[in-house]
mmCIF file of C-alpha atoms in Angstrom:
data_model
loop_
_atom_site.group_PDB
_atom_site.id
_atom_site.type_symbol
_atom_site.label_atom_id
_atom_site.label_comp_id
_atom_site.label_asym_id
_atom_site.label_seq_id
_atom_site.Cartn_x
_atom_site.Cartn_y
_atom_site.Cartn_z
ATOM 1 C CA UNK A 1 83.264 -21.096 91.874
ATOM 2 C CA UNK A 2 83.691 -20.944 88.133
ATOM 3 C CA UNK A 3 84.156 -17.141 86.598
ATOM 4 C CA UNK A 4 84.295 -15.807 83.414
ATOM 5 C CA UNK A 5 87.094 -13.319 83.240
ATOM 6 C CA UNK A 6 90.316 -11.645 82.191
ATOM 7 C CA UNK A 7 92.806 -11.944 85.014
ATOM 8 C CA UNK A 8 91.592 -15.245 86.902
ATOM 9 C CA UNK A 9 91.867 -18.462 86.006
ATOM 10 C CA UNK A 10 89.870 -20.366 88.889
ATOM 11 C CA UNK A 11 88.588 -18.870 92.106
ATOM 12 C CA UNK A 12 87.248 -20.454 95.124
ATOM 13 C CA UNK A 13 85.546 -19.565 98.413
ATOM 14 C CA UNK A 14 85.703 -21.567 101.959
ATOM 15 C CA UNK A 15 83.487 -20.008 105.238
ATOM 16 C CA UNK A 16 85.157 -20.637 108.541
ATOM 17 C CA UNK A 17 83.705 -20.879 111.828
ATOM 18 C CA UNK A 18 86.454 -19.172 114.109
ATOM 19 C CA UNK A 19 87.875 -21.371 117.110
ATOM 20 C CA UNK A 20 90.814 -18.682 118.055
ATOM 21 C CA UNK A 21 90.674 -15.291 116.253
ATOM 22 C CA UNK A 22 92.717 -12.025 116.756
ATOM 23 C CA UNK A 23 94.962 -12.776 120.101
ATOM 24 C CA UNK A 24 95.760 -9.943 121.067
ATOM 25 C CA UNK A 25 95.527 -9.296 118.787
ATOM 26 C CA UNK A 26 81.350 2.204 86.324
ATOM 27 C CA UNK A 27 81.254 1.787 83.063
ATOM 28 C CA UNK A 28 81.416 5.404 82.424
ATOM 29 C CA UNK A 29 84.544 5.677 84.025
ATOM 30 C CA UNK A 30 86.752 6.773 80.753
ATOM 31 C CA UNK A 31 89.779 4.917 79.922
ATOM 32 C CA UNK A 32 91.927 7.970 80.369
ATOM 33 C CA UNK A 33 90.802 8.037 83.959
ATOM 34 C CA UNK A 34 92.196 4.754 84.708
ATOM 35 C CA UNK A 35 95.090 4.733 83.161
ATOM 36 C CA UNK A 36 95.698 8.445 84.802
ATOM 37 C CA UNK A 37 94.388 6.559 88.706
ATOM 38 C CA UNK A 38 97.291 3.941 87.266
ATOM 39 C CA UNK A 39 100.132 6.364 87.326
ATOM 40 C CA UNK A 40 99.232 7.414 90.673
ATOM 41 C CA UNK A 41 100.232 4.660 92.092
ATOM 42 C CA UNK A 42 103.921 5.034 91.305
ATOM 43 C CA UNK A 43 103.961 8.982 92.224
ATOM 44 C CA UNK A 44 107.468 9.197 93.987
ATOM 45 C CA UNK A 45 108.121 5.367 93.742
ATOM 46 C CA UNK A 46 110.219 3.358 91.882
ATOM 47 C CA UNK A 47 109.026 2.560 88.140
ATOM 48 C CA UNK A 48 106.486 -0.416 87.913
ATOM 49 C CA UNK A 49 109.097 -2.169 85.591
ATOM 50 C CA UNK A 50 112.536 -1.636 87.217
ATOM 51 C CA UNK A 51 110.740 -3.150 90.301
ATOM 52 C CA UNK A 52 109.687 -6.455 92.335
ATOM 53 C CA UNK A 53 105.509 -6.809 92.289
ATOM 54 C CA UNK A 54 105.982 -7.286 95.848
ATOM 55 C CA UNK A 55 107.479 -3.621 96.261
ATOM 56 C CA UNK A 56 105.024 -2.067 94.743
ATOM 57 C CA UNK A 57 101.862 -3.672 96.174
ATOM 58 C CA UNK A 58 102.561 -4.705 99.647
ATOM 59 C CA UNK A 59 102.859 -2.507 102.919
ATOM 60 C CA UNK A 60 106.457 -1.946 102.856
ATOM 61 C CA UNK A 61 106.147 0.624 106.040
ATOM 62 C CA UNK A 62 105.199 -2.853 108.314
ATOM 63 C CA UNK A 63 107.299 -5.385 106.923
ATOM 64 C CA UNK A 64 104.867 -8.159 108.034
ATOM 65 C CA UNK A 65 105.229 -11.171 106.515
ATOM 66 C CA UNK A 66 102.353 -13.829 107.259
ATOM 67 C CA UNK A 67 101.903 -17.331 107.014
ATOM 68 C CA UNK A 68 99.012 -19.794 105.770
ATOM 69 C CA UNK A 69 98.735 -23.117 106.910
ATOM 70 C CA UNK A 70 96.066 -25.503 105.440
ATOM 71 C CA UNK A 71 95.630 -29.068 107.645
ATOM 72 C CA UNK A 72 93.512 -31.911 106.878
ATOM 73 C CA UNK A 73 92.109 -33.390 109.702
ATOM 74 C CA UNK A 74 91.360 -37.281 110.436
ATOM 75 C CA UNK A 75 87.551 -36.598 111.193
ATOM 76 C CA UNK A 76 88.354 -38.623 114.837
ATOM 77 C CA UNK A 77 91.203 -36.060 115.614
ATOM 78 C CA UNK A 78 89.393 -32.676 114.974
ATOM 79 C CA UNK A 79 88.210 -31.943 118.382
ATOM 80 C CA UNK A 80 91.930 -33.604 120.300
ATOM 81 C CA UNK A 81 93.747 -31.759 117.172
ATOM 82 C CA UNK A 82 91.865 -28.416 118.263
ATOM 83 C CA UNK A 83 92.224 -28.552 121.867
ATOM 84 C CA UNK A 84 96.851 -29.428 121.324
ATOM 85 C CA UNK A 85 96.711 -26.834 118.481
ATOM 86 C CA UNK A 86 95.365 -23.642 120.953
ATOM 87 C CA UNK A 87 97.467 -25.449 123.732
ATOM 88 C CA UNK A 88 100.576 -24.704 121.458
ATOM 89 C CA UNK A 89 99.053 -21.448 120.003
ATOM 90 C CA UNK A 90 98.391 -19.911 123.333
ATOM 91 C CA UNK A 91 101.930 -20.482 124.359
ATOM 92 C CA UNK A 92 103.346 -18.825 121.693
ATOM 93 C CA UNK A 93 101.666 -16.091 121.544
ATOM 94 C CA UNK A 94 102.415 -15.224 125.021
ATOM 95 C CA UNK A 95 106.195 -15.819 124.572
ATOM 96 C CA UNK A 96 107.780 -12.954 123.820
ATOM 97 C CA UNK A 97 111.213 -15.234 122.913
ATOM 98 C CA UNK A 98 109.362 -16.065 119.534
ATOM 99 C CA UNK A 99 108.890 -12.846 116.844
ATOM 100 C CA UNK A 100 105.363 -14.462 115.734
ATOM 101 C CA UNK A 101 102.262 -14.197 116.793
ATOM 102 C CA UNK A 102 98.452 -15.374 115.612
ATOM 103 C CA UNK A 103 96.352 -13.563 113.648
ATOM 104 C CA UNK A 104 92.918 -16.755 113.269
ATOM 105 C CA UNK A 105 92.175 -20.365 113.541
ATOM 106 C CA UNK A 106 89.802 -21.451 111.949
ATOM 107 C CA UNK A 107 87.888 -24.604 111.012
ATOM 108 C CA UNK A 108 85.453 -24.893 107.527
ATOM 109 C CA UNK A 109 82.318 -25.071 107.736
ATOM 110 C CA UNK A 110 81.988 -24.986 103.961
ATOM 111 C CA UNK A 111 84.440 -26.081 101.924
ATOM 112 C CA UNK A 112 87.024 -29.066 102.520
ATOM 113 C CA UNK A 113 85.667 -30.430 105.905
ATOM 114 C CA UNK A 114 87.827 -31.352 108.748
ATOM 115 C CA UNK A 115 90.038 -28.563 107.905
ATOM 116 C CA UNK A 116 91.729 -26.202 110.192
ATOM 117 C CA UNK A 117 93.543 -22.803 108.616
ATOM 118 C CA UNK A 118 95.680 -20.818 110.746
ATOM 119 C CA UNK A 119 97.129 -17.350 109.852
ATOM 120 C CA UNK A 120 100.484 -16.102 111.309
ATOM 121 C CA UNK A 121 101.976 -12.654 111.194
ATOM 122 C CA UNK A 122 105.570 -12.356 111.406
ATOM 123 C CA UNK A 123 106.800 -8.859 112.849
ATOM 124 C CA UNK A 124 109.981 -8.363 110.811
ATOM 125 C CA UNK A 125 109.332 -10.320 107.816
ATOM 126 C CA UNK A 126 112.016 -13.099 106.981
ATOM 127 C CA UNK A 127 114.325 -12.464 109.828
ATOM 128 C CA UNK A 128 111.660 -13.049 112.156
ATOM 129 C CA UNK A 129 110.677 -15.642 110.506
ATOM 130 C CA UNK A 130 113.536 -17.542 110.293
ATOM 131 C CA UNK A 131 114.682 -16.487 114.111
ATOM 132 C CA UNK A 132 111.464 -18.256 115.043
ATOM 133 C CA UNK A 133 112.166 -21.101 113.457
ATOM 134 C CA UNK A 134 115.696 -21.496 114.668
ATOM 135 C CA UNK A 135 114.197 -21.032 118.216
ATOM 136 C CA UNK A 136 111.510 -23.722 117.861
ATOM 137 C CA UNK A 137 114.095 -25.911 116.410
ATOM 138 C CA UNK A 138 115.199 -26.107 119.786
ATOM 139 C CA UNK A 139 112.461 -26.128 121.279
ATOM 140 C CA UNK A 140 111.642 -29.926 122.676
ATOM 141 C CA UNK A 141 107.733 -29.087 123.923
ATOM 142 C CA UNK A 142 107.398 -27.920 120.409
ATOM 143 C CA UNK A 143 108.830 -31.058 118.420
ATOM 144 C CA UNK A 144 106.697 -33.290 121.038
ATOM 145 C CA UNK A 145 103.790 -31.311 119.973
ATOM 146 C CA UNK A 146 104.588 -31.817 116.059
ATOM 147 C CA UNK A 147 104.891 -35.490 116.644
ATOM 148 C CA UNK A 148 101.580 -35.716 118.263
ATOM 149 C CA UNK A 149 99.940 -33.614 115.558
ATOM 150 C CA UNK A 150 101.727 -35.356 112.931
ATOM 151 C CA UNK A 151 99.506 -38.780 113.723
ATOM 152 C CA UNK A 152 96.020 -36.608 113.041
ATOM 153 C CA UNK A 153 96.967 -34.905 110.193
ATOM 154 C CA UNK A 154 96.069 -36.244 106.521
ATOM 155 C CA UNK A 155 98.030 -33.731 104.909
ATOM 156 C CA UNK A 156 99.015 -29.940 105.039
ATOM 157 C CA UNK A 157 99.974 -26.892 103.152
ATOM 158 C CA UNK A 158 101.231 -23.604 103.707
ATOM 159 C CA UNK A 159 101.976 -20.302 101.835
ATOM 160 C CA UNK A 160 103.996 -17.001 103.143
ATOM 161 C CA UNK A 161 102.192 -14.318 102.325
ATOM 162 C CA UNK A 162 102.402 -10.513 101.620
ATOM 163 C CA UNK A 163 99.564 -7.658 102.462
ATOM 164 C CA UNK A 164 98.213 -5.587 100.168
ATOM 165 C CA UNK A 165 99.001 -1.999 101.019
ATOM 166 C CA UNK A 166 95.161 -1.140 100.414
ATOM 167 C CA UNK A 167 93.752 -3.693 102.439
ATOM 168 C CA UNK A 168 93.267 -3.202 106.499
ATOM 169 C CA UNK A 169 95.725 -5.273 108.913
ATOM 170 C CA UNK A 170 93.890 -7.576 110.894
ATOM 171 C CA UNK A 171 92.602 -5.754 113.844
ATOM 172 C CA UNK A 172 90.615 -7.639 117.002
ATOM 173 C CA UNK A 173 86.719 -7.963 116.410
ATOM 174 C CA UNK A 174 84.107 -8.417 118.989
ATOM 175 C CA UNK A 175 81.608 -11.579 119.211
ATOM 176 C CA UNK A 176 81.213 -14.580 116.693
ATOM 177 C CA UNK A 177 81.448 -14.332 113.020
ATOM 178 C CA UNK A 178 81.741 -16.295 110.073
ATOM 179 C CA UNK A 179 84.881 -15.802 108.221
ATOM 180 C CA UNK A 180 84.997 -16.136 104.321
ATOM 181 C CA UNK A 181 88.300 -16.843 102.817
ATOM 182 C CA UNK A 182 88.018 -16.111 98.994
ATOM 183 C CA UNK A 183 91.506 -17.779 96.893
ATOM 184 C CA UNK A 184 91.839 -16.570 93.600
ATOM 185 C CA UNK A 185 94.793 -17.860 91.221
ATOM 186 C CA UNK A 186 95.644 -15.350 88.572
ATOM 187 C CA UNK A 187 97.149 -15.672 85.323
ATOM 188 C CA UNK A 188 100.933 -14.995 85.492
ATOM 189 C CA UNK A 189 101.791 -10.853 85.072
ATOM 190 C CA UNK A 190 98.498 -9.644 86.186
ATOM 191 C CA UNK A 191 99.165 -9.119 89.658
ATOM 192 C CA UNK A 192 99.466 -5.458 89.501
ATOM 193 C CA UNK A 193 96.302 -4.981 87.331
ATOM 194 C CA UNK A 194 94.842 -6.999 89.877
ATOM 195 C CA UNK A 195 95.638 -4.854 92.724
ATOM 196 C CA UNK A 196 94.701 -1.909 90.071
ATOM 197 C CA UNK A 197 91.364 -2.420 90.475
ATOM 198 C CA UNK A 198 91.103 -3.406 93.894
ATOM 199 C CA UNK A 199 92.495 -0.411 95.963
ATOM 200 C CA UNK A 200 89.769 1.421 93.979
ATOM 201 C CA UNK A 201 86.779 -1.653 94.997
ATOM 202 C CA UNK A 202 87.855 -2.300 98.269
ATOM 203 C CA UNK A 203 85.821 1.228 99.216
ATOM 204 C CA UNK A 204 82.489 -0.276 98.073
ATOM 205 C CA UNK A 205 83.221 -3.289 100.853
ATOM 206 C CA UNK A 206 84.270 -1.807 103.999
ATOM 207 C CA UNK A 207 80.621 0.051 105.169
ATOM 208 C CA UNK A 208 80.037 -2.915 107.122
ATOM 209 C CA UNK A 209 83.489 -3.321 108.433
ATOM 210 C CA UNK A 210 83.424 -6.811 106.567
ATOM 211 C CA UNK A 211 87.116 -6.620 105.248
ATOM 212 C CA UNK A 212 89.690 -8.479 107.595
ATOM 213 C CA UNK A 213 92.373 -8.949 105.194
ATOM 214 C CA UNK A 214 93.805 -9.357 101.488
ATOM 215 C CA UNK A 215 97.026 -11.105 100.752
ATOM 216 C CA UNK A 216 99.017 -12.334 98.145
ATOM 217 C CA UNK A 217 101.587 -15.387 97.924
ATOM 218 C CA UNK A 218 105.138 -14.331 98.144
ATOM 219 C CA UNK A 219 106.274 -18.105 98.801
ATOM 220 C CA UNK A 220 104.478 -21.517 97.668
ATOM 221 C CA UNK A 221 102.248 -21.552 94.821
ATOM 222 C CA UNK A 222 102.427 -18.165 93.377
ATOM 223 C CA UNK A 223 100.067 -15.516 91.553
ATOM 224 C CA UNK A 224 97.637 -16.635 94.431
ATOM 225 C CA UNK A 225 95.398 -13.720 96.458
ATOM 226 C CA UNK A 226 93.428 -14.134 99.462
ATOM 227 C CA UNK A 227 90.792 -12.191 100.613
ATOM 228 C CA UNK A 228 89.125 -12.799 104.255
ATOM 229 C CA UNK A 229 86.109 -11.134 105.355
ATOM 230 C CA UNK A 230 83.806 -11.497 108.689
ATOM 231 C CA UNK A 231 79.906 -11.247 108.479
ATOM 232 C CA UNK A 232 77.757 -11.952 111.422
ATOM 233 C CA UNK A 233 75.417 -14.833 109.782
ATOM 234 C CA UNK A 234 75.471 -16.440 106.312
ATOM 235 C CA UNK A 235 71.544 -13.997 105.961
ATOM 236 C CA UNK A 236 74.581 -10.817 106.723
ATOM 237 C CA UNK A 237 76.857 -12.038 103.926
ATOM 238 C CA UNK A 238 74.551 -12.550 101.662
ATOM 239 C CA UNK A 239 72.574 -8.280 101.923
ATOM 240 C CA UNK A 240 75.977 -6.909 102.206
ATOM 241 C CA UNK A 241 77.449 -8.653 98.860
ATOM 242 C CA UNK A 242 74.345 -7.652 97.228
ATOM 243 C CA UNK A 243 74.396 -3.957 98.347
ATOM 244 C CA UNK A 244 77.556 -3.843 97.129
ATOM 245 C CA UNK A 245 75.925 -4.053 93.477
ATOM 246 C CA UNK A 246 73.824 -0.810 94.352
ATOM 247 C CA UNK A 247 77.335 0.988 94.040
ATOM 248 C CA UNK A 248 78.737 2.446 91.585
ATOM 249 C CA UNK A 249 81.873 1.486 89.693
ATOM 250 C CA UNK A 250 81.605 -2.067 91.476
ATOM 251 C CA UNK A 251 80.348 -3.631 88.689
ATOM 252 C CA UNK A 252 83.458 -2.325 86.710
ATOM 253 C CA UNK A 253 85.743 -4.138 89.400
ATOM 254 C CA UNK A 254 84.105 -7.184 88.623
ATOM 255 C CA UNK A 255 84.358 -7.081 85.238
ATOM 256 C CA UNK A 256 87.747 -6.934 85.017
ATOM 257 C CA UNK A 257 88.668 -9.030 88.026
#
C-alpha cells in the first residue's frame, strides 16, 4: 500500500484467516497542545534523550517480549505443515517446563499465499527467551519436528518484538475473525513521534473492540511496527475503518503517520 507521508517509508497490509488463536490464552488541535500532550509522556520518567526508545514506549510493567515468525509454505505442505505445526504448538503451550506460550497462527488469505505467521509471547523477556531455547535445544521431539518442517518450508523470517504501552495485550476472543496485520517501516528516529500520535489515535479504533495488538521490532529488521486487528467479515472492516473518519482528530493521526 503506497502512502504519502512524513514518518513512513512503505507500509503494507496482509488479512489472516486464524487456524489457532489466543490459547489460553483535528486540525484545530494547536501546536502548543501537542507539544504540551508530548511532555506528558515523560512526567516522572527518564528524559526522552538520556534513554533507550524501547524504555520509553514499551510496557515495561510486563516485560513481555514476543516473537514473529513468517514461513513460506510449499503449496503441497500447507495442510501436513498445519496439522505438525498445532501438534508442536499444542504441546508447548501446555508445558509448563517452557516460559513461552502462543498468542495466533495464522495463515493469509491476502497477501503472500501459502504463508503461515505465528506470534509468541515470552513471559520474562530475554531470559525466558533464551531458557526456552536452551530447553528445546534438548529437546529431541522438538529437533525431529524442525527436521520435518524444514522439508515444507520455502523460507522463513522472524522478528522479536516489543508492545506498545498504549496498545491492549492480546486477550482471548470468541468465534471466527479475520485478522489484519498492518507492517509499517519508518524512517530511522521517528519511532517516538510515531508512538506520539498513536496513544492519542488508538481511542478512535477500539469502539468495536477491533485492536488485538501493536508492536514494534526490538530484534531483526528494525524501525518496523505492527499493528493486528480482528473484524468479523471483510463488509465489518471495511464500516469500521470508515467510521473511524467520522471522528475527530483521526484525520490528524493520519496525516502525520
Amino acid at each position: 500500500m503506497a502512502t504519502s507521508c512524513r514518518s513512513v517509508q512503505s507500509a503494507g497490509n496482509v488479512l489472516y484467516r486464524s487456524s489457532v488463536y489466543l490459547h489460553q490464552a483535528s486540525r484545530r488541535l494547536s501546536e502548543s497542545s501537542d507539544k504540551g500532550w508530548f511532555r506528558s509522556l515523560f512526567v516522572h520518567k527518564v528524559d526522552a534523550r538520556k534513554d533507550a526508545h524501547s524504555n520509553l514506549l514499551s510496557k515495561t510493567e510486563t516485560s513481555h517480549l514476543y516473537k514473529i515468525q513468517f514461513h513460506n509454505v510449499k503449496p503441497e505442505c500447507l495442510d501436513e505443515y498445519n496439522d505438525l505445526e498445532a501438534e508442536v504448538q499444542r504441546r508447548l503451550h501446555q508445558d509448563q517446563d517452557f516460559p513461552c506460550e502462543v498468542v495466533g497462527s495464522w495463515n493469509t488469505w491476502y497477501g503472500e499465499q501459502d504463508q503461515a505467521v505465528h506470534l509468541w509471547r515470552y513471559r520474562g523477556g530475554y531470559p525466558a527467551l533464551t531458557d526456552c531455547l536452551q530447553k528445546l535445544r534438548a529437546n529431541k521431539e522438538y529437533l525431529e519436528f524442525r527436521k520435518q518442517r524444514a522439508k515444507m518450508l520455502i523460507s522463513r523470517q522472524n522478528q522479536l518484538l516489543l508492545e506498545f504501552s498504549f496498545w491492549n495485550e492480546p486477550l482471548p476472543r470468541k468465534g471466527p475473525h479475520l485478522y489484519e496485520l498492518r507492517t509499517y517501516k519508518l524512517k530511522p528516529g521517528t519511532m517516538l513521534e510515531w508512538g506520539n500520535r498513536w496513544a492519542r489515535a488508538i481511542k478512535h479504533r477500539q469502539e468495536n473492540n477491533e485492536a488485538v495488538g501493536g508492536f514494534f521490532s526490538q530484534i531483526g529488521d528494525l524501525y518496523v511496527v505492527h499493528h493486528l486487528w480482528a473484524y468479523e467479515s471483510l463488509q465489518s472492516r471495511e464500516e469500521t475503518r470508515n467510521s473511524a473518519w467520522q471522528k475527530e482528530g483521526w484525520d490528524v493521526n493520519v496525516y502525520y503517520t
